[in-house]
PDB file of C-alpha atoms in Angstrom:
ATOM      1  CA  GLY D   1     -28.588  75.070 -28.213  1.00  0.00           C
ATOM      2  CA  HIS D   2     -30.693  73.919 -31.132  1.00  0.00           C
ATOM      3  CA  LEU D   3     -29.982  71.701 -34.090  1.00  0.00           C
ATOM      4  CA  SER D   4     -31.314  72.753 -37.476  1.00  0.00           C
ATOM      5  CA  VAL D   5     -31.269  70.190 -40.282  1.00  0.00           C
ATOM      6  CA  ASN D   6     -30.781  71.362 -43.862  1.00  0.00           C
ATOM      7  CA  ASP D   7     -31.276  68.766 -46.563  1.00  0.00           C
ATOM      8  CA  GLY D   8     -30.629  71.245 -49.342  1.00  0.00           C
ATOM      9  CA  THR D   9     -34.267  71.699 -50.298  1.00  0.00           C
ATOM     10  CA  GLY D  10     -34.958  75.153 -48.907  1.00  0.00           C
ATOM     11  CA  ALA D  11     -35.873  76.856 -45.653  1.00  0.00           C
ATOM     12  CA  VAL D  12     -39.009  78.001 -43.867  1.00  0.00           C
ATOM     13  CA  GLY D  13     -39.188  81.462 -42.296  1.00  0.00           C
ATOM     14  CA  ALA D  14     -41.417  82.367 -39.363  1.00  0.00           C
ATOM     15  CA  GLY D  15     -43.157  85.733 -39.430  1.00  0.00           C
ATOM     16  CA  THR D  16     -44.897  87.782 -36.739  1.00  0.00           C
ATOM     17  CA  SER D  17     -48.475  88.772 -36.140  1.00  0.00           C
ATOM     18  CA  GLN D  18     -47.767  92.511 -36.016  1.00  0.00           C
ATOM     19  CA  GLY D  19     -49.209  93.057 -39.460  1.00  0.00           C
ATOM     20  CA  ALA D  20     -52.463  91.210 -38.857  1.00  0.00           C
ATOM     21  CA  GLY D  21     -54.476  94.414 -38.772  1.00  0.00           C
ATOM     22  CA  ALA D  22     -52.863  95.621 -41.979  1.00  0.00           C
ATOM     23  CA  PHE D  23     -53.829  92.380 -43.686  1.00  0.00           C
ATOM     24  CA  ARG D  24     -57.442  92.877 -42.684  1.00  0.00           C
ATOM     25  CA  ARG D  25     -57.427  96.351 -44.198  1.00  0.00           C
ATOM     26  CA  ARG D  26     -56.105  95.096 -47.553  1.00  0.00           C
ATOM     27  CA  PRO D  27     -58.475  94.269 -50.400  1.00  0.00           C
ATOM     28  CA  SER D  28     -59.829  90.729 -50.156  1.00  0.00           C
ATOM     29  CA  ALA D  29     -58.430  89.764 -53.591  1.00  0.00           C
ATOM     30  CA  TRP D  30     -54.902  90.623 -52.442  1.00  0.00           C
ATOM     31  CA  VAL D  31     -55.341  88.570 -49.284  1.00  0.00           C
ATOM     32  CA  GLN D  32     -56.667  85.604 -51.229  1.00  0.00           C
ATOM     33  CA  LYS D  33     -53.766  85.764 -53.678  1.00  0.00           C
ATOM     34  CA  ALA D  34     -51.214  85.954 -50.864  1.00  0.00           C
ATOM     35  CA  GLY D  35     -52.895  83.095 -49.002  1.00  0.00           C
ATOM     36  CA  ALA D  36     -52.927  80.919 -52.111  1.00  0.00           C
ATOM     37  CA  ARG D  37     -49.245  81.616 -52.750  1.00  0.00           C
ATOM     38  CA  ALA D  38     -48.346  80.817 -49.126  1.00  0.00           C
ATOM     39  CA  THR D  39     -50.326  77.566 -49.279  1.00  0.00           C
ATOM     40  CA  THR D  40     -48.518  76.564 -52.457  1.00  0.00           C
ATOM     41  CA  ASP D  41     -45.119  77.334 -50.899  1.00  0.00           C
ATOM     42  CA  VAL D  42     -45.884  75.256 -47.807  1.00  0.00           C
ATOM     43  CA  THR D  43     -47.127  72.348 -49.945  1.00  0.00           C
ATOM     44  CA  LEU D  44     -43.958  72.361 -52.025  1.00  0.00           C
ATOM     45  CA  LEU D  45     -41.783  72.472 -48.917  1.00  0.00           C
ATOM     46  CA  ARG D  46     -43.619  69.536 -47.387  1.00  0.00           C
ATOM     47  CA  GLN D  47     -43.222  67.531 -50.585  1.00  0.00           C
ATOM     48  CA  ARG D  48     -39.485  68.237 -50.658  1.00  0.00           C
ATOM     49  CA  ARG D  49     -38.832  67.899 -46.938  1.00  0.00           C
ATOM     50  CA  ALA D  50     -37.525  64.308 -46.999  1.00  0.00           C
ATOM     51  CA  PRO D  51     -34.032  64.098 -48.513  1.00  0.00           C
ATOM     52  CA  ARG D  52     -33.669  61.845 -51.519  1.00  0.00           C
ATOM     53  CA  TRP D  53     -31.351  59.419 -49.782  1.00  0.00           C
ATOM     54  CA  ALA D  54     -33.986  58.722 -47.111  1.00  0.00           C
ATOM     55  CA  THR D  55     -36.486  57.784 -49.823  1.00  0.00           C
ATOM     56  CA  ARG D  56     -33.952  55.516 -51.526  1.00  0.00           C
ATOM     57  CA  PHE D  57     -33.083  53.838 -48.232  1.00  0.00           C
ATOM     58  CA  ALA D  58     -36.769  53.268 -47.424  1.00  0.00           C
ATOM     59  CA  THR D  59     -37.189  51.654 -50.857  1.00  0.00           C
ATOM     60  CA  ARG D  60     -34.242  49.404 -50.074  1.00  0.00           C
ATOM     61  CA  LEU D  61     -35.973  48.330 -46.854  1.00  0.00           C
ATOM     62  CA  VAL D  62     -39.197  47.560 -48.723  1.00  0.00           C
ATOM     63  CA  VAL D  63     -37.354  45.300 -51.168  1.00  0.00           C
ATOM     64  CA  SER D  64     -35.531  43.582 -48.307  1.00  0.00           C
ATOM     65  CA  ASP D  65     -38.770  43.001 -46.364  1.00  0.00           C
ATOM     66  CA  VAL D  66     -40.535  41.577 -49.420  1.00  0.00           C
ATOM     67  CA  LEU D  67     -37.726  39.124 -50.169  1.00  0.00           C
ATOM     68  CA  ILE D  68     -37.561  37.963 -46.547  1.00  0.00           C
ATOM     69  CA  LEU D  69     -41.317  37.404 -46.249  1.00  0.00           C
ATOM     70  CA  VAL D  70     -41.530  35.619 -49.597  1.00  0.00           C
ATOM     71  CA  ALA D  71     -38.664  33.326 -48.581  1.00  0.00           C
ATOM     72  CA  THR D  72     -40.282  32.651 -45.182  1.00  0.00           C
ATOM     73  CA  LEU D  73     -43.759  31.803 -46.463  1.00  0.00           C
ATOM     74  CA  LEU D  74     -42.444  29.882 -49.457  1.00  0.00           C
ATOM     75  CA  GLY D  75     -40.147  27.924 -47.168  1.00  0.00           C
ATOM     76  CA  PHE D  76     -43.103  27.047 -44.953  1.00  0.00           C
ATOM     77  CA  GLY D  77     -45.054  25.801 -47.960  1.00  0.00           C
ATOM     78  CA  ILE D  78     -42.201  23.698 -49.299  1.00  0.00           C
ATOM     79  CA  LEU D  79     -40.867  22.278 -46.030  1.00  0.00           C
ATOM     80  CA  LEU D  80     -43.989  21.795 -43.919  1.00  0.00           C
ATOM     81  CA  LEU D  81     -46.798  21.257 -46.417  1.00  0.00           C
ATOM     82  CA  PRO D  82     -47.265  18.333 -48.821  1.00  0.00           C
ATOM     83  CA  GLY D  83     -47.631  20.989 -51.496  1.00  0.00           C
ATOM     84  CA  LEU D  84     -48.787  24.549 -51.981  1.00  0.00           C
ATOM     85  CA  ASN D  85     -52.006  23.154 -53.466  1.00  0.00           C
ATOM     86  CA  SER D  86     -52.867  21.544 -50.130  1.00  0.00           C
ATOM     87  CA  GLU D  87     -56.278  22.722 -49.010  1.00  0.00           C
ATOM     88  CA  LEU D  88     -57.011  24.921 -46.028  1.00  0.00           C
ATOM     89  CA  VAL D  89     -60.167  23.686 -44.287  1.00  0.00           C
ATOM     90  CA  TRP D  90     -62.839  26.418 -44.084  1.00  0.00           C
ATOM     91  CA  GLN D  91     -65.851  24.946 -42.299  1.00  0.00           C
ATOM     92  CA  ASP D  92     -68.302  27.766 -43.022  1.00  0.00           C
ATOM     93  CA  GLY D  93     -66.821  28.778 -46.359  1.00  0.00           C
ATOM     94  CA  PRO D  94     -68.161  27.926 -49.801  1.00  0.00           C
ATOM     95  CA  GLU D  95     -65.183  25.622 -50.383  1.00  0.00           C
ATOM     96  CA  ASN D  96     -61.755  24.864 -49.042  1.00  0.00           C
ATOM     97  CA  LEU D  97     -58.867  27.097 -50.152  1.00  0.00           C
ATOM     98  CA  PRO D  98     -55.541  26.097 -51.659  1.00  0.00           C
ATOM     99  CA  TYR D  99     -52.878  26.951 -49.116  1.00  0.00           C
ATOM    100  CA  PHE D 100     -51.071  29.356 -51.415  1.00  0.00           C
ATOM    101  CA  VAL D 101     -54.059  31.749 -51.210  1.00  0.00           C
ATOM    102  CA  PRO D 102     -53.866  32.403 -47.435  1.00  0.00           C
ATOM    103  CA  LEU D 103     -50.060  32.540 -47.670  1.00  0.00           C
ATOM    104  CA  ILE D 104     -50.338  35.378 -50.190  1.00  0.00           C
ATOM    105  CA  VAL D 105     -52.898  37.131 -47.972  1.00  0.00           C
ATOM    106  CA  ILE D 106     -50.665  36.757 -44.906  1.00  0.00           C
ATOM    107  CA  GLY D 107     -47.681  38.158 -46.805  1.00  0.00           C
ATOM    108  CA  ALA D 108     -49.692  41.159 -47.989  1.00  0.00           C
ATOM    109  CA  LEU D 109     -51.049  41.836 -44.477  1.00  0.00           C
ATOM    110  CA  TRP D 110     -47.545  41.532 -43.054  1.00  0.00           C
ATOM    111  CA  LEU D 111     -46.192  44.140 -45.463  1.00  0.00           C
ATOM    112  CA  LEU D 112     -49.137  46.456 -44.787  1.00  0.00           C
ATOM    113  CA  ALA D 113     -48.575  46.153 -41.039  1.00  0.00           C
ATOM    114  CA  LEU D 114     -44.886  47.022 -41.415  1.00  0.00           C
ATOM    115  CA  ALA D 115     -45.936  50.141 -43.305  1.00  0.00           C
ATOM    116  CA  ALA D 116     -48.767  51.015 -40.895  1.00  0.00           C
ATOM    117  CA  PHE D 117     -46.445  50.769 -37.883  1.00  0.00           C
ATOM    118  CA  ASP D 118     -44.000  53.206 -39.547  1.00  0.00           C
ATOM    119  CA  THR D 119     -41.127  50.740 -39.422  1.00  0.00           C
ATOM    120  CA  ARG D 120     -39.450  52.632 -42.284  1.00  0.00           C
ATOM    121  CA  ASP D 121     -39.895  56.128 -40.900  1.00  0.00           C
ATOM    122  CA  ARG D 122     -36.779  58.127 -41.802  1.00  0.00           C
ATOM    123  CA  HIS D 123     -36.621  59.520 -38.267  1.00  0.00           C
ATOM    124  CA  ILE D 124     -36.055  56.082 -36.697  1.00  0.00           C
ATOM    125  CA  VAL D 125     -34.343  53.880 -39.286  1.00  0.00           C
ATOM    126  CA  GLY D 126     -30.643  53.421 -38.824  1.00  0.00           C
ATOM    127  CA  HIS D 127     -30.378  54.124 -35.091  1.00  0.00           C
ATOM    128  CA  GLY D 128     -31.980  53.204 -31.789  1.00  0.00           C
ATOM    129  CA  ILE D 129     -34.178  50.248 -30.911  1.00  0.00           C
ATOM    130  CA  LEU D 130     -37.498  51.839 -31.880  1.00  0.00           C
ATOM    131  CA  GLU D 131     -37.203  50.499 -35.427  1.00  0.00           C
ATOM    132  CA  TYR D 132     -36.754  46.929 -34.164  1.00  0.00           C
ATOM    133  CA  ARG D 133     -39.573  47.347 -31.661  1.00  0.00           C
ATOM    134  CA  ARG D 134     -41.992  48.460 -34.352  1.00  0.00           C
ATOM    135  CA  VAL D 135     -41.060  45.483 -36.532  1.00  0.00           C
ATOM    136  CA  VAL D 136     -41.818  43.154 -33.598  1.00  0.00           C
ATOM    137  CA  ASP D 137     -45.121  44.910 -32.840  1.00  0.00           C
ATOM    138  CA  ALA D 138     -46.231  44.747 -36.491  1.00  0.00           C
ATOM    139  CA  THR D 139     -45.389  41.042 -36.721  1.00  0.00           C
ATOM    140  CA  PHE D 140     -47.270  40.040 -33.573  1.00  0.00           C
ATOM    141  CA  PHE D 141     -50.212  42.197 -34.636  1.00  0.00           C
ATOM    142  CA  VAL D 142     -50.484  40.300 -37.931  1.00  0.00           C
ATOM    143  CA  PHE D 143     -50.412  36.868 -36.328  1.00  0.00           C
ATOM    144  CA  ALA D 144     -52.845  37.920 -33.609  1.00  0.00           C
ATOM    145  CA  ALA D 145     -55.210  39.116 -36.345  1.00  0.00           C
ATOM    146  CA  ILE D 146     -54.812  35.781 -38.148  1.00  0.00           C
ATOM    147  CA  VAL D 147     -55.746  33.861 -34.992  1.00  0.00           C
ATOM    148  CA  ILE D 148     -58.825  36.034 -34.431  1.00  0.00           C
ATOM    149  CA  LEU D 149     -60.000  35.763 -38.041  1.00  0.00           C
ATOM    150  CA  ALA D 150     -59.419  32.021 -38.120  1.00  0.00           C
ATOM    151  CA  TYR D 151     -61.442  31.596 -34.930  1.00  0.00           C
ATOM    152  CA  PHE D 152     -64.456  33.622 -36.013  1.00  0.00           C
ATOM    153  CA  LEU D 153     -64.476  32.359 -39.605  1.00  0.00           C
ATOM    154  CA  ARG D 154     -63.847  28.775 -38.426  1.00  0.00           C
ATOM    155  CA  ILE D 155     -60.786  28.287 -40.580  1.00  0.00           C
ATOM    156  CA  GLU D 156     -58.435  25.510 -39.519  1.00  0.00           C
ATOM    157  CA  VAL D 157     -54.935  26.989 -39.845  1.00  0.00           C
ATOM    158  CA  ALA D 158     -51.998  24.642 -39.380  1.00  0.00           C
ATOM    159  CA  ARG D 159     -50.185  25.300 -36.117  1.00  0.00           C
ATOM    160  CA  THR D 160     -46.897  24.856 -37.931  1.00  0.00           C
ATOM    161  CA  LEU D 161     -47.636  28.159 -39.672  1.00  0.00           C
ATOM    162  CA  PHE D 162     -47.232  29.944 -36.347  1.00  0.00           C
ATOM    163  CA  LEU D 163     -44.414  27.745 -35.086  1.00  0.00           C
ATOM    164  CA  PHE D 164     -42.372  28.285 -38.249  1.00  0.00           C
ATOM    165  CA  SER D 165     -43.371  31.506 -39.994  1.00  0.00           C
ATOM    166  CA  LEU D 166     -43.575  33.791 -36.973  1.00  0.00           C
ATOM    167  CA  PRO D 167     -40.106  33.161 -35.464  1.00  0.00           C
ATOM    168  CA  VAL D 168     -38.353  32.648 -38.804  1.00  0.00           C
ATOM    169  CA  GLY D 169     -39.981  35.668 -40.453  1.00  0.00           C
ATOM    170  CA  LEU D 170     -39.428  37.932 -37.456  1.00  0.00           C
ATOM    171  CA  THR D 171     -35.791  36.864 -37.119  1.00  0.00           C
ATOM    172  CA  GLY D 172     -35.276  37.431 -40.829  1.00  0.00           C
ATOM    173  CA  LEU D 173     -36.815  40.905 -40.715  1.00  0.00           C
ATOM    174  CA  LEU D 174     -34.710  41.953 -37.738  1.00  0.00           C
ATOM    175  CA  LEU D 175     -31.566  40.551 -39.327  1.00  0.00           C
ATOM    176  CA  GLY D 176     -32.386  42.324 -42.566  1.00  0.00           C
ATOM    177  CA  ARG D 177     -32.836  45.639 -40.750  1.00  0.00           C
ATOM    178  CA  TRP D 178     -29.539  45.123 -38.912  1.00  0.00           C
ATOM    179  CA  LEU D 179     -27.665  44.410 -42.145  1.00  0.00           C
ATOM    180  CA  SER D 180     -29.253  47.460 -43.785  1.00  0.00           C
ATOM    181  CA  ARG D 181     -28.176  49.527 -40.801  1.00  0.00           C
ATOM    182  CA  GLN D 182     -24.571  48.330 -41.176  1.00  0.00           C
ATOM    183  CA  TRP D 183     -24.709  49.216 -44.870  1.00  0.00           C
ATOM    184  CA  LEU D 184     -25.979  52.677 -43.963  1.00  0.00           C
ATOM    185  CA  ARG D 185     -23.209  53.151 -41.392  1.00  0.00           C
ATOM    186  CA  ARG D 186     -20.528  52.419 -43.984  1.00  0.00           C
ATOM    187  CA  ARG D 187     -22.063  54.923 -46.398  1.00  0.00           C
ATOM    188  CA  GLN D 188     -22.261  57.580 -43.682  1.00  0.00           C
ATOM    189  CA  GLN D 189     -18.603  57.119 -42.844  1.00  0.00           C
ATOM    190  CA  ASP D 190     -17.875  58.059 -46.460  1.00  0.00           C
ATOM    191  CA  GLY D 191     -20.011  61.192 -46.166  1.00  0.00           C
ATOM    192  CA  GLN D 192     -23.035  59.744 -47.959  1.00  0.00           C
ATOM    193  CA  TYR D 193     -26.594  59.277 -46.691  1.00  0.00           C
ATOM    194  CA  VAL D 194     -26.190  61.977 -44.023  1.00  0.00           C
ATOM    195  CA  TYR D 195     -28.090  65.021 -42.792  1.00  0.00           C
ATOM    196  CA  ARG D 196     -26.238  68.302 -43.188  1.00  0.00           C
ATOM    197  CA  ALA D 197     -26.943  70.311 -40.048  1.00  0.00           C
ATOM    198  CA  VAL D 198     -26.389  73.749 -38.515  1.00  0.00           C
ATOM    199  CA  VAL D 199     -26.163  74.238 -34.733  1.00  0.00           C
ATOM    200  CA  LEU D 200     -27.736  77.341 -33.170  1.00  0.00           C
ATOM    201  CA  GLY D 201     -27.155  78.707 -29.665  1.00  0.00           C
ATOM    202  CA  GLU D 202     -24.511  80.000 -27.291  1.00  0.00           C
ATOM    203  CA  ARG D 203     -20.895  79.201 -28.031  1.00  0.00           C
ATOM    204  CA  SER D 204     -20.435  76.807 -25.095  1.00  0.00           C
ATOM    205  CA  LYS D 205     -23.601  74.883 -25.966  1.00  0.00           C
ATOM    206  CA  ILE D 206     -22.664  74.742 -29.634  1.00  0.00           C
ATOM    207  CA  ALA D 207     -19.264  73.284 -28.751  1.00  0.00           C
ATOM    208  CA  HIS D 208     -20.925  70.693 -26.485  1.00  0.00           C
ATOM    209  CA  ILE D 209     -23.377  69.593 -29.184  1.00  0.00           C
ATOM    210  CA  VAL D 210     -20.636  69.378 -31.812  1.00  0.00           C
ATOM    211  CA  ARG D 211     -18.467  67.216 -29.545  1.00  0.00           C
ATOM    212  CA  GLN D 212     -21.385  64.947 -28.656  1.00  0.00           C
ATOM    213  CA  ILE D 213     -22.365  64.362 -32.291  1.00  0.00           C
ATOM    214  CA  ARG D 214     -18.772  63.754 -33.375  1.00  0.00           C
ATOM    215  CA  SER D 215     -18.140  61.299 -30.557  1.00  0.00           C
ATOM    216  CA  THR D 216     -21.377  59.336 -31.106  1.00  0.00           C
ATOM    217  CA  HIS D 217     -21.194  56.624 -33.745  1.00  0.00           C
ATOM    218  CA  GLY D 218     -23.904  56.519 -36.368  1.00  0.00           C
ATOM    219  CA  THR D 219     -25.812  59.754 -35.744  1.00  0.00           C
ATOM    220  CA  GLY D 220     -26.004  60.478 -39.469  1.00  0.00           C
ATOM    221  CA  TYR D 221     -25.376  64.206 -38.912  1.00  0.00           C
ATOM    222  CA  VAL D 222     -22.603  66.274 -40.467  1.00  0.00           C
ATOM    223  CA  ILE D 223     -22.255  69.700 -38.817  1.00  0.00           C
ATOM    224  CA  VAL D 224     -21.552  72.210 -41.579  1.00  0.00           C
ATOM    225  CA  GLY D 225     -21.989  75.472 -39.668  1.00  0.00           C
ATOM    226  CA  ALA D 226     -22.882  77.270 -36.464  1.00  0.00           C
ATOM    227  CA  VAL D 227     -25.090  80.261 -35.651  1.00  0.00           C
ATOM    228  CA  SER D 228     -24.184  81.870 -32.329  1.00  0.00           C
ATOM    229  CA  THR D 229     -25.577  84.757 -30.319  1.00  0.00           C
ATOM    230  CA  GLU D 230     -22.646  87.072 -31.140  1.00  0.00           C
ATOM    231  CA  GLY D 231     -21.464  85.561 -34.419  1.00  0.00           C
ATOM    232  CA  ALA D 232     -17.848  85.321 -33.206  1.00  0.00           C
ATOM    233  CA  PRO D 233     -15.277  83.798 -33.180  1.00  0.00           C
ATOM    234  CA  GLU D 234     -14.991  82.683 -36.797  1.00  0.00           C
ATOM    235  CA  SER D 235     -15.167  78.998 -35.838  1.00  0.00           C
ATOM    236  CA  ILE D 236     -16.168  76.827 -32.884  1.00  0.00           C
ATOM    237  CA  ASP D 237     -14.359  73.495 -32.567  1.00  0.00           C
ATOM    238  CA  GLY D 238     -13.539  73.667 -36.249  1.00  0.00           C
ATOM    239  CA  VAL D 239     -17.134  74.450 -37.273  1.00  0.00           C
ATOM    240  CA  PRO D 240     -17.413  77.764 -39.167  1.00  0.00           C
ATOM    241  CA  VAL D 241     -19.699  80.393 -37.666  1.00  0.00           C
ATOM    242  CA  ILE D 242     -21.937  81.564 -40.478  1.00  0.00           C
ATOM    243  CA  GLY D 243     -23.876  84.282 -38.674  1.00  0.00           C
ATOM    244  CA  THR D 244     -25.760  85.451 -35.621  1.00  0.00           C
ATOM    245  CA  LEU D 245     -29.155  84.432 -34.321  1.00  0.00           C
ATOM    246  CA  LYS D 246     -30.573  87.750 -35.545  1.00  0.00           C
ATOM    247  CA  GLN D 247     -29.324  86.965 -39.051  1.00  0.00           C
ATOM    248  CA  ALA D 248     -30.773  83.481 -38.953  1.00  0.00           C
TER     249      ALA D 248
END
């Protein structure tokens, strides 16, 4: 069986190549117009592919990440430095830097790494361990880059930055993602923030998929219909059959 997700933004149909010769015999202007229209349709579908709730949830994660990183780096400056105006020793630089400058740079790099590692990809957030793994990979990448840059630029970075910011920031990010996931679960139980889906296939396989999704906590899918090979019976495990595969 197959699972088809419908977020209410439209559908894409697949054609055949039987008319390829006919297209070549058409006037070139007609072909260009049809090609331009098809390109526009595909572009619009790609722009509308992500459901709105996924975008809102990703924005929520961005805000959460920013607050956690600001709190982590600010806490390091307040607790472990004499003051944020303490200077960072740069042996080959034109002058030493106030510590708040590298802290801002580290925070910006951290956020960029979280985005570059697709930690907020709508296909992974909310379930599985891949989201957590990407957060860990992005964090260690940032601090590895800091060590390399500090070595080659001969910048003396306080070791307490690594001993404090890395574990505290990483723990905070993972905890923030877990809390956001619990928030998402509660919304999905109320029928919000879900993917509306249609199952396609043979009746026995459709019934199996429906039972698996219903019995698995936190999938984020709501099965709203089924498309079977024969189109009958009228429902499968309480899911209405809306047509046959030929009609799909």
